[in-house]
JSON list of C-alpha atoms and ligand atoms in Angstrom, two decimals:
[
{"chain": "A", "resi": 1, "resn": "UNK", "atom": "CA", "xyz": [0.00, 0.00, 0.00]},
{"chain": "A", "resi": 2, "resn": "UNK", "atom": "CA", "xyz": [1.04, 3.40, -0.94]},
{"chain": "A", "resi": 3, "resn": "UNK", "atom": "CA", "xyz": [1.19, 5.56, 1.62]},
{"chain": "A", "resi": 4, "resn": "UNK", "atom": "CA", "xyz": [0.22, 8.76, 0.38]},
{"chain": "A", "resi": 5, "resn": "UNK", "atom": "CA", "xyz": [-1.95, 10.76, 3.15]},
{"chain": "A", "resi": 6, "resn": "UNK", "atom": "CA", "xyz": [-1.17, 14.18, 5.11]},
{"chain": "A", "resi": 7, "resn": "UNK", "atom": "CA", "xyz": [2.17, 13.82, 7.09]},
{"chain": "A", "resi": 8, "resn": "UNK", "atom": "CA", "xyz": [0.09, 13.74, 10.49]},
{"chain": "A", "resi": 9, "resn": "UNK", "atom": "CA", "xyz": [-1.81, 10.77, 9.23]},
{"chain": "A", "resi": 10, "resn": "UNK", "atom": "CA", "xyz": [0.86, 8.39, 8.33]},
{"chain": "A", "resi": 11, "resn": "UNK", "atom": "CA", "xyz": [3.07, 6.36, 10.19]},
{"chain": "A", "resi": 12, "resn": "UNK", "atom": "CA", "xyz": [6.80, 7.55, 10.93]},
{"chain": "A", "resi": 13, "resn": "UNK", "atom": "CA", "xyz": [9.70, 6.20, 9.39]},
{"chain": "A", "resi": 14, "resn": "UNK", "atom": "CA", "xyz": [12.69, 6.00, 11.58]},
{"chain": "A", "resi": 15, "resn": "UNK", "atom": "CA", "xyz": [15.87, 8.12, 10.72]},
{"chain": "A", "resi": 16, "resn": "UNK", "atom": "CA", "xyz": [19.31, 6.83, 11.38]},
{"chain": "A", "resi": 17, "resn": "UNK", "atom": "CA", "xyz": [21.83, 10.06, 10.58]},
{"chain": "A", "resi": 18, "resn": "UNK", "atom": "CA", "xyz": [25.51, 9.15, 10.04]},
{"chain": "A", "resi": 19, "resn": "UNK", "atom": "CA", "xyz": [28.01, 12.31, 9.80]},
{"chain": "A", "resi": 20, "resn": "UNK", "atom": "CA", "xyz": [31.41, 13.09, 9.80]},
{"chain": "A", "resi": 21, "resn": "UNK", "atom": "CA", "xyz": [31.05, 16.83, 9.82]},
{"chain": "A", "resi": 22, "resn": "UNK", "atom": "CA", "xyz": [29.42, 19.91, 10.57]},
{"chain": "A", "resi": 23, "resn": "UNK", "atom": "CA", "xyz": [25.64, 18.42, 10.19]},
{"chain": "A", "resi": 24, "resn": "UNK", "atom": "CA", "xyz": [23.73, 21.13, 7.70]},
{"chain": "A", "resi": 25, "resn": "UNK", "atom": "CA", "xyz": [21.95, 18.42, 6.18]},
{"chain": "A", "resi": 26, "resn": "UNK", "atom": "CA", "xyz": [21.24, 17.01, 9.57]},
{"chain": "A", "resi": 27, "resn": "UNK", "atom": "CA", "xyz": [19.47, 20.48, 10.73]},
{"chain": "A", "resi": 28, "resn": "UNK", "atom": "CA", "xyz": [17.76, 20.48, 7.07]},
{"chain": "A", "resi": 29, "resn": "UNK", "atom": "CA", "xyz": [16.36, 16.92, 7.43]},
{"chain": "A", "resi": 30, "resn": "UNK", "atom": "CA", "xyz": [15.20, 18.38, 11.08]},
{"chain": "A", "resi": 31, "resn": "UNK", "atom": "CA", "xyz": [13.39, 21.62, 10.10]},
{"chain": "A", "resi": 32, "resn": "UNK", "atom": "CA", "xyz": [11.57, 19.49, 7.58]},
{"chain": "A", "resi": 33, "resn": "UNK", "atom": "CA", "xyz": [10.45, 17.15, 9.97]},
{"chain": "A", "resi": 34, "resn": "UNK", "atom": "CA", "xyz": [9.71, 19.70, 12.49]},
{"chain": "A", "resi": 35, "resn": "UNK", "atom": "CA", "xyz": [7.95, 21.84, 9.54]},
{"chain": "A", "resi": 36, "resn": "UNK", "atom": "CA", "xyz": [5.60, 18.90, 8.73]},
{"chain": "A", "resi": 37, "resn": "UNK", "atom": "CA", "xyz": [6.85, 18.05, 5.32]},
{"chain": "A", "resi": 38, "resn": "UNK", "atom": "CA", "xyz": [8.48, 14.96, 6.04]},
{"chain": "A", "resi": 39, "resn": "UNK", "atom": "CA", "xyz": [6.77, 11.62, 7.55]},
{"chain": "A", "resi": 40, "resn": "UNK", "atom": "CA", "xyz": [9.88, 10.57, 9.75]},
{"chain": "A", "resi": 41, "resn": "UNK", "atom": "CA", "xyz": [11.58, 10.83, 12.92]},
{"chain": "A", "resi": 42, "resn": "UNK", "atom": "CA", "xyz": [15.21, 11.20, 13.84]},
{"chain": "A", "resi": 43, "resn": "UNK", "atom": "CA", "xyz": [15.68, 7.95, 16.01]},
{"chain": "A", "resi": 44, "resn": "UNK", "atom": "CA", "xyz": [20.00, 8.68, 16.30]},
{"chain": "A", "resi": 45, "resn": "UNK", "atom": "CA", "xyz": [22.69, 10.03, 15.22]},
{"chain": "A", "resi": 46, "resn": "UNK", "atom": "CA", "xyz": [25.68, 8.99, 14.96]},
{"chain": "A", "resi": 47, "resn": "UNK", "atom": "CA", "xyz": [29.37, 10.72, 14.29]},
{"chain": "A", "resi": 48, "resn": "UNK", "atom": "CA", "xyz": [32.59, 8.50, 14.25]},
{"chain": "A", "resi": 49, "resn": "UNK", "atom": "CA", "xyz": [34.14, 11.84, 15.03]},
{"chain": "A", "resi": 50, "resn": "UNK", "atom": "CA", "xyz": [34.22, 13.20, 18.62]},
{"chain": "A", "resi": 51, "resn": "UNK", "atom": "CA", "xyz": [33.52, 16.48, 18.05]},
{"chain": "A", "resi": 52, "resn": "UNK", "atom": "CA", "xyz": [31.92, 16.61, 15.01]},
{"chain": "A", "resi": 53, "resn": "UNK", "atom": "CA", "xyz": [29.12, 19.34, 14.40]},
{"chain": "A", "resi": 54, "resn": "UNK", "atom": "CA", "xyz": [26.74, 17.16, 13.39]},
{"chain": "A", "resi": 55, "resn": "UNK", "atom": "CA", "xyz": [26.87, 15.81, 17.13]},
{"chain": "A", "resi": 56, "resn": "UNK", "atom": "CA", "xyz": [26.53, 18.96, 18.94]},
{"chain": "A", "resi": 57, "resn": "UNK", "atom": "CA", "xyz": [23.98, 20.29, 16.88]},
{"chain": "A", "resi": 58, "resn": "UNK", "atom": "CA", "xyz": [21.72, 17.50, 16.72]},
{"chain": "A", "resi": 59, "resn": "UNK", "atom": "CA", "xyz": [21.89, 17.42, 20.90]},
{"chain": "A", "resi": 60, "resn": "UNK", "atom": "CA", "xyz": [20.66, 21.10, 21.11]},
{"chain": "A", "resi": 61, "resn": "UNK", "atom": "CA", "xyz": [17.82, 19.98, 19.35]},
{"chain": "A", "resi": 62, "resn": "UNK", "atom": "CA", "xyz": [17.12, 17.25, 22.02]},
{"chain": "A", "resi": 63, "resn": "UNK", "atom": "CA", "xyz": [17.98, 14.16, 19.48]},
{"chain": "A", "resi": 64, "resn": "UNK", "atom": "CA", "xyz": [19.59, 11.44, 21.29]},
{"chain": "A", "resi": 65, "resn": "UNK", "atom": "CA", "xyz": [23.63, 11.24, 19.30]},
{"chain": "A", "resi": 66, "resn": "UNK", "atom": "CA", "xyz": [26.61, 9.43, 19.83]},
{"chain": "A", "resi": 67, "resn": "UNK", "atom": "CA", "xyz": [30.00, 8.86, 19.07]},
{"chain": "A", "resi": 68, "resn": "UNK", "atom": "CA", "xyz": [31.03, 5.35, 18.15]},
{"chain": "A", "resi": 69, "resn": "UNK", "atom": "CA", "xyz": [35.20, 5.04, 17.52]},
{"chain": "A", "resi": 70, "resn": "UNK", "atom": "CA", "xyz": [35.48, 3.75, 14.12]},
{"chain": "A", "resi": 71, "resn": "UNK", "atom": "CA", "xyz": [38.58, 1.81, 14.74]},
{"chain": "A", "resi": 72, "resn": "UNK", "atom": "CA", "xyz": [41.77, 0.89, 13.08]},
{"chain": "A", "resi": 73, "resn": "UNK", "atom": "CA", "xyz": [40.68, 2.21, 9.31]},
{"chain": "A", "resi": 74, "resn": "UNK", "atom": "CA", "xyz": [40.97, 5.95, 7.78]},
{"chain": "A", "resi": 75, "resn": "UNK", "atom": "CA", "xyz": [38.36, 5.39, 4.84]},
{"chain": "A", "resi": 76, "resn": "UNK", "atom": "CA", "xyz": [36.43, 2.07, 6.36]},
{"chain": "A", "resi": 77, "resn": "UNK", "atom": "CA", "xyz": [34.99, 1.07, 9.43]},
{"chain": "A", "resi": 78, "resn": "UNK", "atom": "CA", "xyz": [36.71, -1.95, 11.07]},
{"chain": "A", "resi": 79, "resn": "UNK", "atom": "CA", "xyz": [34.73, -4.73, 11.85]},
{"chain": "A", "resi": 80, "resn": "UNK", "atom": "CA", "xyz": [34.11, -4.35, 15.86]},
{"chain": "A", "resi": 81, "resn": "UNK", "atom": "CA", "xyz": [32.75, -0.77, 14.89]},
{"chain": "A", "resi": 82, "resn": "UNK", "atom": "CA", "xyz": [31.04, -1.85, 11.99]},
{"chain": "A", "resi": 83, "resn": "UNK", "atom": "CA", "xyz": [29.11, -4.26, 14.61]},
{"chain": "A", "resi": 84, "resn": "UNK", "atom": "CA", "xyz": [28.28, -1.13, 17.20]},
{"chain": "A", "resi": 85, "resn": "UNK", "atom": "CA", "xyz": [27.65, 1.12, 14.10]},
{"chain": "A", "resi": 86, "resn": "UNK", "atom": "CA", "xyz": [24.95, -1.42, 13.41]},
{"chain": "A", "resi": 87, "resn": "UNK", "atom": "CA", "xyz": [23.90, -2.50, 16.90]},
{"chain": "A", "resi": 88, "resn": "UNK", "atom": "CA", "xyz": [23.26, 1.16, 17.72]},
{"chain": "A", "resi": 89, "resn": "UNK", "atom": "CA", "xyz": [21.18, 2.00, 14.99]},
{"chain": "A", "resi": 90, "resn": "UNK", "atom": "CA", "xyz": [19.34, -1.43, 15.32]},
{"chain": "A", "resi": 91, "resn": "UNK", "atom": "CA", "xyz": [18.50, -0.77, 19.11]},
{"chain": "A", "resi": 92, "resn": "UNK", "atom": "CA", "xyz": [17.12, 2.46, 18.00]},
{"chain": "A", "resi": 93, "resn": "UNK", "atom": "CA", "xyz": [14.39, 0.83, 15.61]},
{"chain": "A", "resi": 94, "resn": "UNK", "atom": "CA", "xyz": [16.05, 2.89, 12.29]},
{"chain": "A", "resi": 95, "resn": "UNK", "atom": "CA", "xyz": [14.54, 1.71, 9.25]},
{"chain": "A", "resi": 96, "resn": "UNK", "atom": "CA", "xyz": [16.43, 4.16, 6.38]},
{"chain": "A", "resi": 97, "resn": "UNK", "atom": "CA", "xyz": [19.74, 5.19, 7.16]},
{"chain": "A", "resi": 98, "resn": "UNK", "atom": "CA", "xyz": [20.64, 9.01, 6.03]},
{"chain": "A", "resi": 99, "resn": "UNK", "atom": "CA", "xyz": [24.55, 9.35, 5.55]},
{"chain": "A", "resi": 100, "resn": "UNK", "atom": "CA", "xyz": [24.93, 12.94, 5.84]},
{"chain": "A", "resi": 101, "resn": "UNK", "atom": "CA", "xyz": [28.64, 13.79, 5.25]},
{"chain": "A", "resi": 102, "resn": "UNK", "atom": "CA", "xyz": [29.83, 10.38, 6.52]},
{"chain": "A", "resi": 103, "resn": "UNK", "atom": "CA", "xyz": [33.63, 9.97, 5.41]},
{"chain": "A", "resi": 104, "resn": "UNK", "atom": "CA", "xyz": [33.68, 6.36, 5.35]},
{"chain": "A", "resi": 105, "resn": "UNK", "atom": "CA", "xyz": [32.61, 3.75, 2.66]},
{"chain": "A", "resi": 106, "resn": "UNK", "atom": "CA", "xyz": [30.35, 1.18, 4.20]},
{"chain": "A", "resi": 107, "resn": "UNK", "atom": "CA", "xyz": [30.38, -1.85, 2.13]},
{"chain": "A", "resi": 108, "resn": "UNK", "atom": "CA", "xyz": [29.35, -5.70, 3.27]},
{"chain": "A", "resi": 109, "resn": "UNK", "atom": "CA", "xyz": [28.06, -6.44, 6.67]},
{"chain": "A", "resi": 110, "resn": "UNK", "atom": "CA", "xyz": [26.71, -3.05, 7.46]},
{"chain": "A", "resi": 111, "resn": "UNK", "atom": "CA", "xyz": [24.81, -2.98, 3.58]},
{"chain": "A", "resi": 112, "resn": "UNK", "atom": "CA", "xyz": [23.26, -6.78, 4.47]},
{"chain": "A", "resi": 113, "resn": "UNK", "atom": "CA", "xyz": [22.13, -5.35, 7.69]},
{"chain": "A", "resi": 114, "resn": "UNK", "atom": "CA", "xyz": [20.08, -2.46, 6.03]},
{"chain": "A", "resi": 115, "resn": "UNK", "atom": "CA", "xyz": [18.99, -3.96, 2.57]},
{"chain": "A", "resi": 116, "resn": "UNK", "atom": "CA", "xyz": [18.29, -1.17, -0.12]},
{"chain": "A", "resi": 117, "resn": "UNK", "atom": "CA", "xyz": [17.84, 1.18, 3.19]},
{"chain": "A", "resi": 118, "resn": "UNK", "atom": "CA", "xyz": [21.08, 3.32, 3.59]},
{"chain": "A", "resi": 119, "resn": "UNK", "atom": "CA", "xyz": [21.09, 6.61, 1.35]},
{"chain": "A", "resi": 120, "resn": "UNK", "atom": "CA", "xyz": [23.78, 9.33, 0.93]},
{"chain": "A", "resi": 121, "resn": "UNK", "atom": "CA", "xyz": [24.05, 12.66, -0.94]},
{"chain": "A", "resi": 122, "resn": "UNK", "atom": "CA", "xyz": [27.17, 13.40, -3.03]},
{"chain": "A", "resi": 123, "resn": "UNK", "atom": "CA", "xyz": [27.98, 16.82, -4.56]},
{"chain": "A", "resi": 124, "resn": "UNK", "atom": "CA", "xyz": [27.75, 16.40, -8.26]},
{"chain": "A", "resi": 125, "resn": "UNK", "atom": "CA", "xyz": [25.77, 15.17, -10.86]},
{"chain": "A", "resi": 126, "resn": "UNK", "atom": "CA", "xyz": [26.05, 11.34, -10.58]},
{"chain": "A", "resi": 127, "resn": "UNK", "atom": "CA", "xyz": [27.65, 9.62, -12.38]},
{"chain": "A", "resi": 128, "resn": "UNK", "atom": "CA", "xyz": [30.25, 12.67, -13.13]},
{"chain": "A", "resi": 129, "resn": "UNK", "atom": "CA", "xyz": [32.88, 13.47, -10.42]},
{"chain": "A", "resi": 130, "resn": "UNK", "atom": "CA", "xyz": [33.04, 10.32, -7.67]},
{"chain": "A", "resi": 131, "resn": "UNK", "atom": "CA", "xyz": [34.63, 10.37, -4.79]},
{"chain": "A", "resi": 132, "resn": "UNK", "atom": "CA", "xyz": [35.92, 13.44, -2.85]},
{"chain": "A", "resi": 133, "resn": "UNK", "atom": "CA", "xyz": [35.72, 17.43, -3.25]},
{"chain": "A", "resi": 134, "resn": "UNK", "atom": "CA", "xyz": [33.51, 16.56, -6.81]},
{"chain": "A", "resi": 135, "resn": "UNK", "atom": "CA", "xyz": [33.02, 20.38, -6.42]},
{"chain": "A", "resi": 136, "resn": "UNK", "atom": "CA", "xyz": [36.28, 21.05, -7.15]},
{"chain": "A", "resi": 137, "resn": "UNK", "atom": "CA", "xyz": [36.71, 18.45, -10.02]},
{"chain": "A", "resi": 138, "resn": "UNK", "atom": "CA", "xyz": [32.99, 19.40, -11.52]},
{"chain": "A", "resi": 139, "resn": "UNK", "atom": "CA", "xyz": [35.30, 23.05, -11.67]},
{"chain": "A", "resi": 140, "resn": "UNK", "atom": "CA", "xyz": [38.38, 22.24, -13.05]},
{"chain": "A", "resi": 141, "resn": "UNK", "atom": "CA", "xyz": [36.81, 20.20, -15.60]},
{"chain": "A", "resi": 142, "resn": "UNK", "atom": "CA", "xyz": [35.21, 22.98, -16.81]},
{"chain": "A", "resi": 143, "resn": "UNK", "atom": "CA", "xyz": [31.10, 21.58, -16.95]},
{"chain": "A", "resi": 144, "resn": "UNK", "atom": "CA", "xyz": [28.64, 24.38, -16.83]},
{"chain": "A", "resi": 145, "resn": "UNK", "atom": "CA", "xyz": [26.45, 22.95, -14.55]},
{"chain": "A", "resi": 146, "resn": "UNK", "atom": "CA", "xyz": [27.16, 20.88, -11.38]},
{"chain": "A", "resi": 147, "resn": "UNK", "atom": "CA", "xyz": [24.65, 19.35, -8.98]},
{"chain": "A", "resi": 148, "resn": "UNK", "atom": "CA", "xyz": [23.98, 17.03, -6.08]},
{"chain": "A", "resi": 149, "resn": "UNK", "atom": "CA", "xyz": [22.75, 13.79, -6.33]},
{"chain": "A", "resi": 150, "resn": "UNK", "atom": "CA", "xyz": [20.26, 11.41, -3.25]},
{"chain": "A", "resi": 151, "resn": "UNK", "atom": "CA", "xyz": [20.96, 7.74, -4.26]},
{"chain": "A", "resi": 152, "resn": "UNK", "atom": "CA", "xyz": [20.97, 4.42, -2.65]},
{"chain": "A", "resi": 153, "resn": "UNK", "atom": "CA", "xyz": [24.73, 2.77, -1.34]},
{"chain": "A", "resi": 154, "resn": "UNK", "atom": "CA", "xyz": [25.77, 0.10, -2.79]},
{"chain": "A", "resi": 155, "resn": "UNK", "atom": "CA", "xyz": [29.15, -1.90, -2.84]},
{"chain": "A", "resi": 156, "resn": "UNK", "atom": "CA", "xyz": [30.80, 0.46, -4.90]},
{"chain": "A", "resi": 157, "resn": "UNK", "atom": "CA", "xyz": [31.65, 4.35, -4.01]},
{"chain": "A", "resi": 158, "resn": "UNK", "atom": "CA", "xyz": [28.42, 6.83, -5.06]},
{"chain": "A", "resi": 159, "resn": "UNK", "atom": "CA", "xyz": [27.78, 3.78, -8.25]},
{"chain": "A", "resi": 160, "resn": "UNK", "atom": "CA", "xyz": [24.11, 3.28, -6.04]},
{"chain": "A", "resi": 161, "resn": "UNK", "atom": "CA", "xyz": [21.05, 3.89, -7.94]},
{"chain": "A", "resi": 162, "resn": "UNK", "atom": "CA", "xyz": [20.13, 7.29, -8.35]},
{"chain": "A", "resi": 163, "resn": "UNK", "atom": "CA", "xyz": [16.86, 8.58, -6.33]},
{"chain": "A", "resi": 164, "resn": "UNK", "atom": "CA", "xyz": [17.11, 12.18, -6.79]},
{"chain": "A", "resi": 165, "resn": "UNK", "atom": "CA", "xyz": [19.06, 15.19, -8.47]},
{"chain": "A", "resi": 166, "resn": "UNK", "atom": "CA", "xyz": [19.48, 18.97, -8.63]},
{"chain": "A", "resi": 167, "resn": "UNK", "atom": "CA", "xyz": [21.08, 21.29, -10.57]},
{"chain": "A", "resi": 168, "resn": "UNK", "atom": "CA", "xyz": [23.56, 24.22, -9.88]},
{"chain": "A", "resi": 169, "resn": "UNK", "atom": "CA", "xyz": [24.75, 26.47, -12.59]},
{"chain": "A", "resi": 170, "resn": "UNK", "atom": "CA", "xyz": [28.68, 26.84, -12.40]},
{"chain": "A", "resi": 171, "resn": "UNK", "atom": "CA", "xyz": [29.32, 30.79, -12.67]},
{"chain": "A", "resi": 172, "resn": "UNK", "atom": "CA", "xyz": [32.57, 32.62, -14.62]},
{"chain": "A", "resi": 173, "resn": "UNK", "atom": "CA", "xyz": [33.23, 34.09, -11.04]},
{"chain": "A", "resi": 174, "resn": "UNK", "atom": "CA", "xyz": [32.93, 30.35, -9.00]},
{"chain": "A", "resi": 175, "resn": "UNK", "atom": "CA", "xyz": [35.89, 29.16, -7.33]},
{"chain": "A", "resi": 176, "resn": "UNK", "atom": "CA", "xyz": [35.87, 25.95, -5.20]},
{"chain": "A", "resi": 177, "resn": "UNK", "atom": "CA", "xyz": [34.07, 27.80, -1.86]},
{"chain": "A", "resi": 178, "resn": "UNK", "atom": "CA", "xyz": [31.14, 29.58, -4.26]},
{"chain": "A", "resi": 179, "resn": "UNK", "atom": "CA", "xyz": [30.92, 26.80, -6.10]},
{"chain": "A", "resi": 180, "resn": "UNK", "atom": "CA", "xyz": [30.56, 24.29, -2.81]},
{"chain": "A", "resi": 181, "resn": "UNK", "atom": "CA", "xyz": [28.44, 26.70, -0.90]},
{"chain": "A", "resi": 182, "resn": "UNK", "atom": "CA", "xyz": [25.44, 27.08, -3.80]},
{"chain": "A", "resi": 183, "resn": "UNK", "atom": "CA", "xyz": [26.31, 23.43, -3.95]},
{"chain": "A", "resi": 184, "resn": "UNK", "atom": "CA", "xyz": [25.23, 22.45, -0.35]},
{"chain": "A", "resi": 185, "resn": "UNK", "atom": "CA", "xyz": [22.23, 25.03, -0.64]},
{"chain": "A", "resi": 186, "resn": "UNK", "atom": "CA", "xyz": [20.76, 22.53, -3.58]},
{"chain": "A", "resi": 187, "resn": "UNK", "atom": "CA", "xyz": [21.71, 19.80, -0.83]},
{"chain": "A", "resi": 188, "resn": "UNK", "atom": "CA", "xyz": [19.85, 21.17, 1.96]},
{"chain": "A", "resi": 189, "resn": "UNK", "atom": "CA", "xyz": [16.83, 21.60, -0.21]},
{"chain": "A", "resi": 190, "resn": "UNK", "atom": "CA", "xyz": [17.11, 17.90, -2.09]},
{"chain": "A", "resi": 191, "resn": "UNK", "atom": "CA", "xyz": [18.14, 15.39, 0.68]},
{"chain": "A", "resi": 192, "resn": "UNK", "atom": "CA", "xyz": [14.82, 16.43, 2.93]},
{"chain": "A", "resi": 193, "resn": "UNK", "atom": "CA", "xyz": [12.01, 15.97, -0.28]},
{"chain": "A", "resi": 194, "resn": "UNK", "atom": "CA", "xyz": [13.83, 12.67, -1.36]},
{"chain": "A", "resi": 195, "resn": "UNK", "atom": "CA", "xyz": [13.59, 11.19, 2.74]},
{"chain": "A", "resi": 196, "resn": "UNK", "atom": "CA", "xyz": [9.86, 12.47, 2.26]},
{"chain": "A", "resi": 197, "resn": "UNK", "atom": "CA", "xyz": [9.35, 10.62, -0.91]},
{"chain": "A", "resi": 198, "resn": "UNK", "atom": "CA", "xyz": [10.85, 7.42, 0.69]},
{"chain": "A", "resi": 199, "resn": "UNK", "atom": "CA", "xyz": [9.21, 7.95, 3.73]},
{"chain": "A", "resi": 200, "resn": "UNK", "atom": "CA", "xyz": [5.49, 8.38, 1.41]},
{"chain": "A", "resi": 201, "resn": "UNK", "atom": "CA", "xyz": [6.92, 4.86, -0.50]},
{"chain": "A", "resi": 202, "resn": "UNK", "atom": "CA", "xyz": [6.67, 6.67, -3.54]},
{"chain": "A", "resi": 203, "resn": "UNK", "atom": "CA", "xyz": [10.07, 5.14, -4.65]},
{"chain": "A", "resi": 204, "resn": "UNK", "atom": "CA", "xyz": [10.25, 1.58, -6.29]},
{"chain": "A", "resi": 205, "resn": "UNK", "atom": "CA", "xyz": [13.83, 0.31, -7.41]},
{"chain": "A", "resi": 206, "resn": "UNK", "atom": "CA", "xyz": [13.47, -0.89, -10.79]},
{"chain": "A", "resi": 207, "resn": "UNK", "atom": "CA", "xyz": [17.08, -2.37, -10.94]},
{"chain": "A", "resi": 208, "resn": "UNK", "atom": "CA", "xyz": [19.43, 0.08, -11.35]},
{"chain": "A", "resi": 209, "resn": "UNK", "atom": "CA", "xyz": [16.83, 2.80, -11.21]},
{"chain": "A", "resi": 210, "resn": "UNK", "atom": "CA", "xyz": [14.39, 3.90, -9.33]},
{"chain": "A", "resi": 211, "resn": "UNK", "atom": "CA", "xyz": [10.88, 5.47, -9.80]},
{"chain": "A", "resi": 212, "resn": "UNK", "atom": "CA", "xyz": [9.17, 7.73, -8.37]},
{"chain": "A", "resi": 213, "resn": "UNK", "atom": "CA", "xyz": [5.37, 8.70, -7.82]},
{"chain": "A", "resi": 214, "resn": "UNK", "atom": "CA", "xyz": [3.78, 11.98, -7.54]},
{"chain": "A", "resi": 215, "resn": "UNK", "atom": "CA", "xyz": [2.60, 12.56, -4.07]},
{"chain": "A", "resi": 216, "resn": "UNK", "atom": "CA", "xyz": [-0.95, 12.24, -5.11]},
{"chain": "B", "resi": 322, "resn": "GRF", "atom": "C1", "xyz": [27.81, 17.54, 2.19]},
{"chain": "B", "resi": 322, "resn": "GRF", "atom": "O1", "xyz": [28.11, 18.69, 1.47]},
{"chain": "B", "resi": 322, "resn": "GRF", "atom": "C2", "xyz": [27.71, 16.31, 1.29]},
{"chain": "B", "resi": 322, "resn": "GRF", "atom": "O2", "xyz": [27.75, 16.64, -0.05]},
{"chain": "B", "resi": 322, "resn": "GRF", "atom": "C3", "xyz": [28.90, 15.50, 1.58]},
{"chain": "B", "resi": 322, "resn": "GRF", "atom": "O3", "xyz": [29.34, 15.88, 2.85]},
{"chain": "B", "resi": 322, "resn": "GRF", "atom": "C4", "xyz": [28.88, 17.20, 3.17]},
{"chain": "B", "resi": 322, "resn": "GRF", "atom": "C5", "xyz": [28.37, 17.18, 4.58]},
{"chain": "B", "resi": 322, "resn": "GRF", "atom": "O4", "xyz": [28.05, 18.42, 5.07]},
{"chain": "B", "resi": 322, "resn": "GRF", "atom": "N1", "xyz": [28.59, 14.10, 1.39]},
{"chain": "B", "resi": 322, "resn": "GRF", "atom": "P1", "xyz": [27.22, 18.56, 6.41]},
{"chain": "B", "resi": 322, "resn": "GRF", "atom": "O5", "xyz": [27.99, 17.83, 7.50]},
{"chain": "B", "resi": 322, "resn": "GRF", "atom": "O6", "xyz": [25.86, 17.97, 6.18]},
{"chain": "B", "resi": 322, "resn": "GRF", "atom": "O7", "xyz": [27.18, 20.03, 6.68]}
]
């Protein structure tokens, strides 16, 4: 069943937030929760470092966050944390998990443990410019336009089927910082309406695509 009603009549899906960083997208996904646009609750977040933003700022807003070590690994989670990351959003009833500015590829145990329900937002038009600062290789390249992209994670690095995009001109006067800044302003706008149209399950993975329904 589609579930396609006003936001106070439907049923809640539960947020897991995973971030590395300062948290914008966090405090975006929030404000569209708290504004009623978006059927779903933040149930945790999660940082694997100490003081990241994303940890402070979600904890003025009362949402319960936590840092879990992510071991031995710079890019990867080892396999003890990969068990806590999982534990921790599994004792906290998460059903989609939001990467928001996580810096580390989860691949294997963690993916089998949330089928088709982890999601991340990269900085570019997928499938241009993987991988990291795509802001600054969507400029050097020389493209006109630039974007951000919502897709599923799979097992290989921002290759997940695509759920959402925006665009963002790239201006004569960008460099990286103007160019990243309008960048995460598309971001802040996109990540919250794709959650919502997850949440609604208007999305259906055809494959390697996905499909989406009007909210009707
Ligand atoms: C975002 O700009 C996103 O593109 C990338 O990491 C950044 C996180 O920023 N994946 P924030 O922590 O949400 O402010």
């Amino acid at each position: 069943m589609l579930l396609t009603g006003r936001v106070s009549e439907l049923k809640k899906l539960r947020l897991g937030i995973l971030g590395s960083g300062k948290g914008s997208n966090m405090v975006a996904i929030a404000d569209a929760i708290a504004a009623g646009s978006v059927p779903a609750e933040i149930a945790i977040v999660l940082a694997d470092v100490a003081d990241a933003g994303i940890l402070t700022r979600a904890k003025d807003r009362g949402l319960p966050a936590r840092f879990i070590a992510p071991g031995k690994f710079r890019t990867k989670l080892d396999e003890e944390a990969e068990a806590a990351y999982i534990a921790a959003l599994k004792e906290a009833g998460v059903e989609l998990v939001v990467l928001a500015g996580f810096m580390r590829i989860l691949k294997g145990e963690f993916l089998r443990a949330f089928p088709q329900r982890v999601i991340n937002i990269h900085p570019s038009l997928l499938p241009s410019f993987t991988g990291l600062e795509a802001w600054k290789q969507a400029l050097d390249y020389g493209v006109k336009f630039t974007g951000c992209t919502v897709h599923f994670v799979d097992q290989g690095v921002d290759t997940g089927p695509i759920i959402a995009q925006q665009t963002v001109p790239v201006l004569s006067r960008d460099d990286a910082d103007t160019l990243h800044g309008r960048i995460q302003v598309a971001e802040r706008q996109l990540y919250p309406l794709a959650i919502s149209a997850l949440a609604r399950g208007l999305v259906r993975v055809e494959g390697r695509k996905t499909v989406t329904q009007s909210a009707g």
